[in-house]
Amino acid sequence: MSVLAVLGGQWGDEGKGKVIDWLAERADVVARYQGGANAGHTVVLNGKQYILHLVPTGILHPDVRCIIGSGVVVDPLALVEEIQYLRAQGVEVGENLAVGKRTHLIMPYHKVLDAHMEDLLGVNRIGTTGRGIGPAYSDKAARLGVRVSDLLDEKILTERIRVCLALKRRILGGIGISKEESQALDEGYNLEMCRKVREILAPHVRDTEAEIQEAAESGKRILLEGAQGVLLDLDMGTYPYVTSSNTGVGGALSGLGLPYGKLNAVLGVMKAYCTRVGQGPFPTEIHGEEGERLRSAGGEYGATTGRPRRCGWFDAVAARHCIRVTGLDGLVITKLDVMDNHAAIQVCVAYELEGKRLTSFPAEINVLERCKPVYEEFPGWMTSTSGAREWEALPQRARGYLSALERLTGKKIWLISTGPGREDTIQVKDPFAALQEREPRP
Ligand code: GDP
């Protein structure tokens, strides 16, 4: 009774890294289930900042086992670089990191495809991070992927790369690529890359499905670490401006080979406001000076790309959609302190479309684009909440705002984050204790 999924409840960048790091202090296993190195989880520990892209956030806790599950796509070069970066920071990365055998690899040609697809799409581009993640997931679905297990078998690896490259050359040949990029289409070049990383990655390759099931059966506390957010989910998000994996509970179970009965609770992380990176509709976006104030107060620049994030007010319609499609048990509200200097705070309670009031999140992005937010205004607290560690320490108006978010989403807040540091956290409900109170699923 101790498997807890922690996933993004908005468009990503909600501060999941900080929350998972805080929870990992009481966990035995932390497992990533989807996405690639486009996720950038920032964790601040004793004033020192660590940015994690692929390695689960639990790695900063020496006794926690970290799993990169089969639903993730791994850029082997990026993973090796991250392992070396962590080791250089004095972080132990050895037996404590496992990479699933079924996990798919991002190959050099995936990155070339990613860049050219975005170019060809022009104004319709998705705004991907250009790391080959979409093309790697496409190849997985097309049964053309290369998996971690292949990395360990030279014969199979050569065959997989050959089959895949034969197709890629024909696709990219028509586009016209640079001499440098054409290397990425060379069989020898791809094989050489795999040989280079094999030695470093091989000791981490394991049957992670068996590992996580055994851990669950023996009552270990397991955190399932989501990347991006539910509004970027391939199926439930604002398609086509979404990521190429399932960011919600479905992705957690399929990406780790975890039976659904083993999952005990789901926490959704949401900021006290909203941000979005890249293209796509964002009904509560604030343009101009007020948006800029949020961006600079919240440090809203991408952890992976440095791109400025679009900022806006909390969107309760989008939050309710996320809650409905993932069955969240509770909320974690982060970055409350970023709202400290706003005299008035808006929350979107409904959308207005051509004179009609909508309370549910439309599936069609052209409809969502035309939706105007209907706001309820809350008085700001205009005093610092930064680093608050108890509910009682929060100003009355901040408590009022949080209670309003509970009312508007229909979900209770379990944790509140009031700063980037591990200690800047208010626990309203102990998530692990809450798991113990629940009946097991059949
Ligand atoms: P993630 O991918 O969901 O982990 O989010 P990011 O790491 O991209 O972005 C969250 C950023 O906000 C990081 O720089 C965190 O250090 C920071 N952060 C997290 N929680 C808080 C908070 O409560 N207050 C403030 N001021 N910063 C926070």
CSV table of C-alpha atoms and ligand atoms in Angstrom, one decimal:
chain,number,residue,atom,x,y,z
A,1,MET,CA,0.0,0.0,0.0
A,2,SER,CA,2.6,2.5,-0.9
A,3,VAL,CA,2.8,3.4,-4.5
A,4,LEU,CA,2.2,7.1,-5.2
A,5,ALA,CA,2.2,8.7,-8.7
A,6,VAL,CA,3.2,12.3,-8.8
A,7,LEU,CA,2.4,14.0,-12.1
A,8,GLY,CA,2.1,17.4,-13.6
A,9,GLY,CA,-1.4,18.8,-13.6
A,10,GLN,CA,-0.9,21.7,-16.0
A,11,TRP,CA,1.4,22.2,-19.0
A,12,GLY,CA,4.6,20.9,-17.3
A,13,ASP,CA,7.2,22.8,-15.3
A,14,GLU,CA,4.9,22.8,-12.2
A,15,GLY,CA,7.8,22.1,-9.8
A,16,LYS,CA,7.5,18.3,-9.8
A,17,GLY,CA,11.2,17.9,-9.3
A,18,LYS,CA,11.1,19.8,-6.0
A,19,VAL,CA,8.0,17.9,-4.8
A,20,ILE,CA,9.4,14.5,-5.7
A,21,ASP,CA,12.7,15.4,-4.1
A,22,TRP,CA,10.8,16.2,-0.9
A,23,LEU,CA,8.7,13.0,-1.0
A,24,ALA,CA,11.8,10.9,-1.9
A,25,GLU,CA,13.2,11.5,1.6
A,26,ARG,CA,10.6,9.0,2.8
A,27,ALA,CA,10.6,6.7,-0.3
A,28,ASP,CA,12.6,3.6,-1.3
A,29,VAL,CA,12.1,3.7,-5.1
A,30,VAL,CA,11.6,6.6,-7.5
A,31,ALA,CA,10.7,5.6,-11.1
A,32,ARG,CA,10.4,7.7,-14.2
A,33,TYR,CA,7.8,6.4,-16.6
A,34,GLN,CA,7.6,8.6,-19.8
A,35,GLY,CA,9.2,11.4,-21.7
A,36,GLY,CA,12.8,12.0,-22.5
A,37,ALA,CA,15.6,14.4,-21.7
A,38,ASN,CA,13.2,17.3,-22.6
A,39,ALA,CA,12.0,17.2,-19.0
A,40,GLY,CA,14.2,19.5,-16.8
A,41,HIS,CA,13.6,19.0,-13.1
A,42,THR,CA,15.3,21.6,-10.9
A,43,VAL,CA,16.0,20.6,-7.4
A,44,VAL,CA,17.7,22.9,-4.8
A,45,LEU,CA,19.5,21.1,-2.0
A,46,ASN,CA,21.4,22.9,0.7
A,47,GLY,CA,21.4,26.0,-1.6
A,48,LYS,CA,23.0,24.0,-4.5
A,49,GLN,CA,21.0,23.6,-7.7
A,50,TYR,CA,20.8,20.3,-9.6
A,51,ILE,CA,19.1,20.0,-12.9
A,52,LEU,CA,18.0,16.5,-13.8
A,53,HIS,CA,16.8,15.6,-17.3
A,54,LEU,CA,16.5,11.8,-17.4
A,55,VAL,CA,17.7,10.5,-14.1
A,56,PRO,CA,14.9,10.3,-11.5
A,57,THR,CA,14.9,13.0,-8.8
A,58,GLY,CA,15.4,10.3,-6.1
A,59,ILE,CA,19.1,10.1,-7.1
A,60,LEU,CA,19.9,12.9,-4.7
A,61,HIS,CA,19.0,10.5,-1.8
A,62,PRO,CA,21.7,7.9,-1.4
A,63,ASP,CA,19.3,5.2,-0.2
A,64,VAL,CA,16.7,5.5,-2.9
A,65,ARG,CA,16.7,3.2,-5.9
A,66,CYS,CA,16.0,5.0,-9.2
A,67,ILE,CA,14.4,3.4,-12.2
A,68,ILE,CA,14.2,4.7,-15.8
A,69,GLY,CA,11.2,2.7,-17.0
A,70,SER,CA,10.3,1.3,-20.4
A,71,GLY,CA,8.0,4.1,-21.3
A,72,VAL,CA,10.9,6.6,-21.2
A,73,VAL,CA,12.9,7.3,-24.4
A,74,VAL,CA,16.6,7.6,-23.5
A,75,ASP,CA,19.2,9.6,-25.4
A,76,PRO,CA,22.2,7.4,-24.4
A,77,LEU,CA,24.7,10.3,-24.9
A,78,ALA,CA,22.5,12.6,-22.7
A,79,LEU,CA,22.2,9.9,-20.0
A,80,VAL,CA,26.0,9.3,-19.9
A,81,GLU,CA,26.5,13.0,-19.7
A,82,GLU,CA,24.0,13.3,-16.9
A,83,ILE,CA,25.6,10.4,-15.0
A,84,GLN,CA,29.0,12.0,-15.3
A,85,TYR,CA,27.6,15.4,-14.3
A,86,LEU,CA,26.1,13.9,-11.1
A,87,ARG,CA,29.2,12.0,-10.2
A,88,ALA,CA,31.2,15.2,-10.6
A,89,GLN,CA,28.9,16.8,-8.1
A,90,GLY,CA,29.6,14.0,-5.7
A,91,VAL,CA,26.3,12.3,-6.2
A,92,GLU,CA,26.4,8.5,-6.1
A,93,VAL,CA,25.3,6.9,-9.3
A,94,GLY,CA,25.9,3.1,-9.3
A,95,GLU,CA,23.8,0.2,-8.3
A,96,ASN,CA,21.1,2.7,-7.3
A,97,LEU,CA,20.2,3.5,-11.0
A,98,ALA,CA,18.5,1.0,-13.2
A,99,VAL,CA,17.5,1.5,-16.9
A,100,GLY,CA,14.8,-0.8,-18.3
A,101,LYS,CA,15.7,-3.3,-21.0
A,102,ARG,CA,12.5,-2.4,-22.9
A,103,THR,CA,13.3,1.3,-22.9
A,104,HIS,CA,13.7,2.8,-26.4
A,105,LEU,CA,16.8,4.8,-27.5
A,106,ILE,CA,17.0,8.1,-29.2
A,107,MET,CA,19.4,7.8,-32.0
A,108,PRO,CA,21.3,10.6,-33.8
A,109,TYR,CA,19.0,10.3,-36.8
A,110,HIS,CA,16.0,11.1,-34.6
A,111,LYS,CA,17.4,14.5,-33.7
A,112,VAL,CA,18.0,15.3,-37.4
A,113,LEU,CA,14.4,14.3,-38.2
A,114,ASP,CA,13.1,16.4,-35.3
A,115,ALA,CA,14.8,19.6,-36.5
A,116,HIS,CA,13.7,19.1,-40.1
A,117,MET,CA,10.1,18.3,-39.2
A,118,GLU,CA,9.8,21.5,-37.2
A,119,ASP,CA,11.3,23.5,-40.1
A,120,LEU,CA,9.0,21.9,-42.6
A,121,LEU,CA,6.0,22.6,-40.4
A,122,GLY,CA,6.9,26.3,-40.4
A,123,VAL,CA,4.1,28.3,-38.6
A,124,ASN,CA,2.5,25.0,-37.7
A,125,ARG,CA,5.5,23.8,-35.7
A,126,ILE,CA,4.8,22.2,-32.4
A,127,GLY,CA,7.7,24.0,-30.6
A,128,THR,CA,9.5,20.8,-29.6
A,129,THR,CA,12.8,20.9,-27.7
A,130,GLY,CA,14.5,19.3,-30.8
A,131,ARG,CA,15.9,16.4,-28.9
A,132,GLY,CA,14.6,13.6,-31.1
A,133,ILE,CA,11.9,12.5,-28.6
A,134,GLY,CA,8.9,12.7,-31.0
A,135,PRO,CA,10.7,10.8,-33.8
A,136,ALA,CA,11.9,8.1,-31.3
A,137,TYR,CA,8.3,7.6,-30.0
A,138,SER,CA,7.1,7.6,-33.6
A,139,ASP,CA,9.6,4.8,-34.4
A,140,LYS,CA,8.5,2.9,-31.3
A,141,ALA,CA,4.9,3.0,-32.6
A,142,ALA,CA,6.0,2.1,-36.1
A,143,ARG,CA,7.9,-0.9,-34.8
A,144,LEU,CA,11.2,0.6,-35.9
A,145,GLY,CA,12.7,1.4,-32.6
A,146,VAL,CA,16.1,0.5,-31.0
A,147,ARG,CA,15.8,-0.6,-27.4
A,148,VAL,CA,18.2,-0.7,-24.5
A,149,SER,CA,18.4,-4.5,-24.7
A,150,ASP,CA,19.6,-4.2,-28.3
A,151,LEU,CA,22.5,-2.0,-27.1
A,152,LEU,CA,24.0,-5.1,-25.4
A,153,ASP,CA,23.8,-7.4,-28.5
A,154,GLU,CA,26.0,-6.2,-31.4
A,155,LYS,CA,24.3,-8.4,-34.0
A,156,ILE,CA,20.8,-7.3,-33.2
A,157,LEU,CA,21.8,-3.7,-32.8
A,158,THR,CA,23.4,-3.7,-36.2
A,159,GLU,CA,20.3,-5.2,-37.8
A,160,ARG,CA,17.9,-2.8,-36.1
A,161,ILE,CA,19.9,0.2,-37.1
A,162,ARG,CA,20.2,-1.0,-40.7
A,163,VAL,CA,16.5,-1.5,-41.0
A,164,CYS,CA,15.6,1.8,-39.5
A,165,LEU,CA,18.3,3.8,-41.5
A,166,ALA,CA,17.2,2.4,-44.8
A,167,LEU,CA,13.8,4.1,-44.3
A,168,LYS,CA,15.2,7.3,-42.8
A,169,ARG,CA,17.6,7.8,-45.7
A,170,ARG,CA,14.7,7.8,-48.1
A,171,ILE,CA,12.7,10.2,-46.0
A,172,LEU,CA,15.5,12.6,-45.2
A,173,GLY,CA,17.1,12.3,-48.7
A,174,GLY,CA,14.1,14.1,-50.1
A,175,ILE,CA,14.5,17.0,-47.7
A,176,GLY,CA,18.1,17.8,-48.3
A,177,ILE,CA,20.4,17.7,-45.3
A,178,SER,CA,23.8,19.1,-44.4
A,179,LYS,CA,27.0,17.1,-44.6
A,180,GLU,CA,27.2,17.1,-40.8
A,181,GLU,CA,23.7,15.8,-40.5
A,182,SER,CA,24.3,13.1,-43.1
A,183,GLN,CA,26.7,11.5,-40.5
A,184,ALA,CA,23.6,10.8,-38.5
A,185,LEU,CA,22.4,8.6,-41.3
A,186,ASP,CA,25.5,6.5,-41.4
A,187,GLU,CA,25.3,3.0,-40.0
A,188,GLY,CA,28.9,3.1,-38.7
A,189,TYR,CA,28.4,6.4,-37.0
A,190,ASN,CA,25.3,5.2,-35.1
A,191,LEU,CA,27.0,1.9,-34.2
A,192,GLU,CA,30.0,3.8,-32.9
A,193,MET,CA,27.9,6.0,-30.7
A,194,CYS,CA,26.2,2.9,-29.2
A,195,ARG,CA,29.6,1.2,-28.6
A,196,LYS,CA,30.9,4.3,-26.8
A,197,VAL,CA,28.0,4.4,-24.3
A,198,ARG,CA,27.6,0.7,-23.9
A,199,GLU,CA,30.3,0.3,-21.3
A,200,ILE,CA,28.9,3.0,-19.1
A,201,LEU,CA,25.3,2.1,-19.4
A,202,ALA,CA,25.5,-1.7,-19.3
A,203,PRO,CA,25.9,-2.0,-15.5
A,204,HIS,CA,22.6,-0.1,-15.1
A,205,VAL,CA,20.5,-2.2,-17.6
A,206,ARG,CA,18.0,-4.4,-15.7
A,207,ASP,CA,14.6,-6.0,-15.9
A,208,THR,CA,12.9,-3.0,-14.3
A,209,GLU,CA,9.4,-4.4,-14.5
A,210,ALA,CA,10.4,-7.2,-12.2
A,211,GLU,CA,12.3,-4.9,-9.9
A,212,ILE,CA,9.4,-2.5,-9.4
A,213,GLN,CA,6.8,-5.3,-8.9
A,214,GLU,CA,9.0,-7.0,-6.3
A,215,ALA,CA,9.4,-3.6,-4.6
A,216,ALA,CA,5.7,-3.1,-4.6
A,217,GLU,CA,5.0,-6.6,-3.3
A,218,SER,CA,7.4,-6.2,-0.5
A,219,GLY,CA,5.7,-3.0,0.7
A,220,LYS,CA,8.4,-0.6,-0.4
A,221,ARG,CA,7.4,3.0,-0.8
A,222,ILE,CA,7.5,3.8,-4.5
A,223,LEU,CA,7.1,7.2,-6.2
A,224,LEU,CA,6.2,7.3,-9.9
A,225,GLU,CA,7.7,10.4,-11.3
A,226,GLY,CA,5.8,12.1,-14.2
A,227,ALA,CA,7.4,14.5,-16.7
A,228,GLN,CA,5.6,17.3,-18.5
A,229,GLY,CA,1.9,17.6,-17.5
A,230,VAL,CA,-1.5,16.2,-18.3
A,231,LEU,CA,-2.4,19.1,-20.6
A,232,LEU,CA,0.5,18.0,-22.8
A,233,ASP,CA,-0.6,14.3,-22.7
A,234,LEU,CA,-0.7,12.8,-26.2
A,235,ASP,CA,-4.4,11.8,-25.8
A,236,MET,CA,-5.8,14.1,-23.2
A,237,GLY,CA,-3.8,17.3,-23.9
A,238,THR,CA,-4.2,20.2,-26.4
A,239,TYR,CA,-3.4,18.0,-29.4
A,240,PRO,CA,-1.4,18.6,-31.6
A,241,TYR,CA,0.5,20.9,-29.3
A,242,VAL,CA,1.3,18.1,-26.9
A,243,THR,CA,4.2,15.9,-26.0
A,244,SER,CA,4.6,12.5,-27.7
A,245,SER,CA,3.9,10.3,-24.6
A,246,ASN,CA,1.1,9.7,-22.1
A,247,THR,CA,1.9,11.9,-19.1
A,248,GLY,CA,-0.9,10.7,-16.9
A,249,VAL,CA,-1.7,7.6,-14.9
A,250,GLY,CA,-2.1,5.4,-18.0
A,251,GLY,CA,1.4,6.3,-19.0
A,252,ALA,CA,2.7,5.5,-15.5
A,253,LEU,CA,1.3,2.0,-15.5
A,254,SER,CA,2.1,1.0,-19.1
A,255,GLY,CA,5.5,2.8,-18.9
A,256,LEU,CA,6.6,0.7,-15.9
A,257,GLY,CA,4.7,-2.5,-16.4
A,258,LEU,CA,2.9,-1.9,-13.1
A,259,PRO,CA,-0.5,-3.6,-12.5
A,260,TYR,CA,-3.1,-1.0,-11.8
A,261,GLY,CA,-4.1,-2.6,-8.6
A,262,LYS,CA,-0.7,-1.7,-7.2
A,263,LEU,CA,-1.1,2.0,-7.6
A,264,ASN,CA,-2.5,3.5,-4.4
A,265,ALA,CA,-2.8,7.2,-5.0
A,266,VAL,CA,-2.2,10.0,-7.5
A,267,LEU,CA,-1.0,13.5,-6.7
A,268,GLY,CA,-1.3,16.3,-9.2
A,269,VAL,CA,1.2,19.1,-9.0
A,270,MET,CA,-0.1,22.5,-10.1
A,271,LYS,CA,1.4,26.0,-9.7
A,272,ALA,CA,-0.6,28.7,-8.0
A,273,TYR,CA,-0.7,30.2,-11.6
A,274,CYS,CA,-0.1,28.7,-15.0
A,275,THR,CA,2.7,28.6,-17.5
A,276,ARG,CA,3.2,27.0,-21.0
A,277,VAL,CA,6.2,26.6,-23.2
A,278,GLY,CA,6.0,26.5,-26.9
A,279,GLN,CA,3.0,26.8,-29.2
A,280,GLY,CA,-0.7,26.0,-28.4
A,281,PRO,CA,-3.7,27.6,-26.9
A,282,PHE,CA,-3.4,29.1,-23.4
A,283,PRO,CA,-6.7,30.8,-22.4
A,284,THR,CA,-5.4,32.5,-19.2
A,285,GLU,CA,-2.2,33.8,-20.7
A,286,ILE,CA,-1.3,37.3,-19.4
A,287,HIS,CA,0.5,39.5,-21.9
A,288,GLY,CA,2.4,42.7,-21.1
A,289,GLU,CA,3.8,43.9,-17.9
A,290,GLU,CA,1.8,41.7,-15.5
A,291,GLY,CA,2.8,38.6,-17.3
A,292,GLU,CA,6.4,39.7,-17.2
A,293,ARG,CA,6.1,40.3,-13.5
A,294,LEU,CA,5.0,36.7,-13.0
A,295,ARG,CA,7.8,35.4,-15.3
A,296,SER,CA,10.5,37.2,-13.5
A,297,ALA,CA,9.2,36.5,-10.0
A,298,GLY,CA,8.8,32.8,-10.8
A,299,GLY,CA,12.0,32.5,-12.8
A,300,GLU,CA,9.9,31.1,-15.6
A,301,TYR,CA,12.6,30.2,-18.1
A,302,GLY,CA,12.9,26.6,-19.4
A,303,ALA,CA,15.3,24.4,-17.4
A,304,THR,CA,16.3,22.5,-20.5
A,305,THR,CA,16.1,25.2,-23.2
A,306,GLY,CA,16.2,28.5,-21.4
A,307,ARG,CA,13.1,29.6,-23.3
A,308,PRO,CA,10.9,32.2,-21.6
A,309,ARG,CA,7.7,30.5,-20.5
A,310,ARG,CA,4.3,32.0,-21.3
A,311,CYS,CA,2.6,33.0,-18.0
A,312,GLY,CA,-1.0,33.2,-17.0
A,313,TRP,CA,-3.6,32.9,-14.2
A,314,PHE,CA,-4.6,29.6,-12.6
A,315,ASP,CA,-7.1,27.9,-14.9
A,316,ALA,CA,-9.6,25.9,-12.9
A,317,VAL,CA,-11.4,24.6,-16.1
A,318,ALA,CA,-8.1,23.1,-17.3
A,319,ALA,CA,-7.4,21.8,-13.7
A,320,ARG,CA,-10.8,20.0,-13.6
A,321,HIS,CA,-10.1,18.4,-16.9
A,322,CYS,CA,-6.8,17.1,-15.6
A,323,ILE,CA,-8.5,15.8,-12.4
A,324,ARG,CA,-11.3,14.1,-14.4
A,325,VAL,CA,-9.0,12.3,-16.8
A,326,THR,CA,-6.4,11.1,-14.3
A,327,GLY,CA,-8.5,10.6,-11.1
A,328,LEU,CA,-6.2,12.7,-9.0
A,329,ASP,CA,-6.6,12.1,-5.2
A,330,GLY,CA,-5.0,15.3,-4.1
A,331,LEU,CA,-3.2,18.5,-5.2
A,332,VAL,CA,0.2,19.9,-4.6
A,333,ILE,CA,0.2,23.7,-5.1
A,334,THR,CA,3.7,25.1,-5.8
A,335,LYS,CA,5.1,28.5,-6.1
A,336,LEU,CA,2.6,30.2,-3.9
A,337,ASP,CA,5.4,32.7,-3.0
A,338,VAL,CA,5.5,33.9,-6.6
A,339,MET,CA,2.0,35.5,-6.1
A,340,ASP,CA,3.2,37.5,-3.0
A,341,ASN,CA,3.2,40.8,-4.8
A,342,HIS,CA,0.0,40.8,-6.7
A,343,ALA,CA,-2.7,43.1,-5.3
A,344,ALA,CA,-5.4,41.2,-7.1
A,345,ILE,CA,-5.3,37.6,-8.3
A,346,GLN,CA,-7.5,36.1,-11.0
A,347,VAL,CA,-8.6,32.5,-11.3
A,348,CYS,CA,-10.4,31.3,-14.4
A,349,VAL,CA,-13.6,29.6,-13.3
A,350,ALA,CA,-15.2,29.1,-16.7
A,351,TYR,CA,-14.8,29.9,-20.4
A,352,GLU,CA,-17.0,32.1,-22.5
A,353,LEU,CA,-17.5,31.2,-26.1
A,354,GLU,CA,-19.8,33.3,-28.3
A,355,GLY,CA,-22.0,34.3,-25.4
A,356,LYS,CA,-22.2,30.8,-23.9
A,357,ARG,CA,-20.5,29.7,-20.7
A,358,LEU,CA,-18.4,26.6,-20.8
A,359,THR,CA,-17.3,24.8,-17.7
A,360,SER,CA,-15.6,21.9,-19.4
A,361,PHE,CA,-12.4,21.9,-21.4
A,362,PRO,CA,-13.0,21.6,-25.1
A,363,ALA,CA,-11.3,18.9,-27.2
A,364,GLU,CA,-10.9,21.1,-30.3
A,365,ILE,CA,-8.0,23.5,-30.1
A,366,ASN,CA,-9.7,26.0,-32.5
A,367,VAL,CA,-12.5,26.2,-30.0
A,368,LEU,CA,-10.2,26.5,-27.1
A,369,GLU,CA,-8.4,29.3,-28.9
A,370,ARG,CA,-11.6,31.3,-29.1
A,371,CYS,CA,-12.5,30.8,-25.4
A,372,LYS,CA,-12.4,33.8,-23.2
A,373,PRO,CA,-11.6,33.2,-19.5
A,374,VAL,CA,-14.3,34.1,-17.0
A,375,TYR,CA,-12.4,35.2,-13.9
A,376,GLU,CA,-13.1,35.3,-10.2
A,377,GLU,CA,-10.9,37.9,-8.5
A,378,PHE,CA,-9.2,37.3,-5.1
A,379,PRO,CA,-7.4,39.9,-3.0
A,380,GLY,CA,-3.7,39.4,-2.9
A,381,TRP,CA,-1.9,39.2,0.4
A,382,MET,CA,1.0,41.5,-0.5
A,383,THR,CA,3.3,40.0,2.1
A,384,SER,CA,6.0,37.3,1.9
A,385,THR,CA,5.0,33.7,2.1
A,386,SER,CA,8.5,32.6,1.0
A,387,GLY,CA,9.8,29.7,3.0
A,388,ALA,CA,6.6,29.3,5.0
A,389,ARG,CA,6.4,25.8,6.6
A,390,GLU,CA,3.1,25.7,8.3
A,391,TRP,CA,-0.5,26.4,7.2
A,392,GLU,CA,-0.9,28.8,10.2
A,393,ALA,CA,2.1,30.8,9.0
A,394,LEU,CA,0.3,31.8,5.8
A,395,PRO,CA,-1.5,35.1,5.7
A,396,GLN,CA,-5.3,34.9,5.8
A,397,ARG,CA,-5.7,35.9,2.2
A,398,ALA,CA,-3.2,33.3,1.0
A,399,ARG,CA,-5.2,30.7,2.9
A,400,GLY,CA,-8.4,32.1,1.3
A,401,TYR,CA,-6.9,31.7,-2.1
A,402,LEU,CA,-5.8,28.1,-1.5
A,403,SER,CA,-9.3,27.2,-0.2
A,404,ALA,CA,-10.8,28.8,-3.3
A,405,LEU,CA,-8.6,26.5,-5.5
A,406,GLU,CA,-9.9,23.6,-3.5
A,407,ARG,CA,-13.5,24.7,-4.0
A,408,LEU,CA,-13.0,25.4,-7.7
A,409,THR,CA,-11.2,22.1,-8.4
A,410,GLY,CA,-13.1,19.9,-6.0
A,411,LYS,CA,-9.9,18.4,-4.7
A,412,LYS,CA,-8.0,18.8,-1.4
A,413,ILE,CA,-4.5,20.3,-1.3
A,414,TRP,CA,-2.1,17.8,0.4
A,415,LEU,CA,1.1,19.8,0.0
A,416,ILE,CA,2.0,23.5,-0.6
A,417,SER,CA,5.4,24.7,-1.8
A,418,THR,CA,6.6,28.1,-0.8
A,419,GLY,CA,10.1,28.2,-2.2
A,420,PRO,CA,12.5,26.1,-4.3
A,421,GLY,CA,14.3,24.6,-1.3
A,422,ARG,CA,13.4,21.2,0.1
A,423,GLU,CA,12.3,22.6,3.4
A,424,ASP,CA,10.0,25.3,1.9
A,425,THR,CA,7.1,23.0,2.1
A,426,ILE,CA,3.8,22.8,4.0
A,427,GLN,CA,2.3,19.4,4.6
A,428,VAL,CA,-1.4,19.6,5.0
A,429,LYS,CA,-1.9,15.8,4.6
A,430,ASP,CA,0.9,13.3,4.8
A,431,PRO,CA,0.8,11.4,1.4
A,432,PHE,CA,2.4,8.2,2.7
A,433,ALA,CA,0.2,8.1,5.7
A,434,ALA,CA,-2.8,8.6,3.5
A,435,LEU,CA,-1.9,5.6,1.4
A,436,GLN,CA,-2.0,3.4,4.6
A,437,GLU,CA,-5.6,4.5,5.2
A,438,ARG,CA,-6.8,3.3,1.8
A,439,GLU,CA,-8.3,0.0,0.9
A,440,PRO,CA,-6.3,-2.0,-1.6
A,441,ARG,CA,-7.8,-2.1,-5.1
A,442,PRO,CA,-9.0,-5.5,-6.2
B,1,GDP,P1,9.4,20.5,-13.1
B,1,GDP,O1,9.9,20.1,-14.4
B,1,GDP,O2,7.9,20.3,-12.9
B,1,GDP,O3,10.2,19.9,-11.9
B,1,GDP,O4,9.6,22.1,-13.0
B,1,GDP,P2,10.9,22.9,-13.3
B,1,GDP,O5,12.0,22.4,-12.5
B,1,GDP,O6,11.0,23.1,-14.7
B,1,GDP,O7,10.4,24.4,-12.7
B,1,GDP,C1,10.2,24.6,-11.4
B,1,GDP,C2,11.1,25.7,-11.0
B,1,GDP,O8,10.5,26.4,-9.9
B,1,GDP,C3,12.5,25.3,-10.5
B,1,GDP,O9,13.4,26.2,-10.8
B,1,GDP,C4,12.3,25.1,-9.0
B,1,GDP,O10,13.5,25.3,-8.2
B,1,GDP,C5,11.3,26.2,-8.7
B,1,GDP,N1,10.4,26.0,-7.6
B,1,GDP,C6,9.7,24.8,-7.3
B,1,GDP,N2,8.9,25.0,-6.3
B,1,GDP,C7,8.9,26.4,-6.0
B,1,GDP,C8,8.3,27.2,-5.1
B,1,GDP,O11,7.4,26.8,-4.3
B,1,GDP,N3,8.6,28.6,-5.1
B,1,GDP,C9,9.6,29.1,-5.9
B,1,GDP,N4,9.8,30.4,-5.9
B,1,GDP,N5,10.2,28.3,-6.8
B,1,GDP,C10,9.9,27.0,-6.8
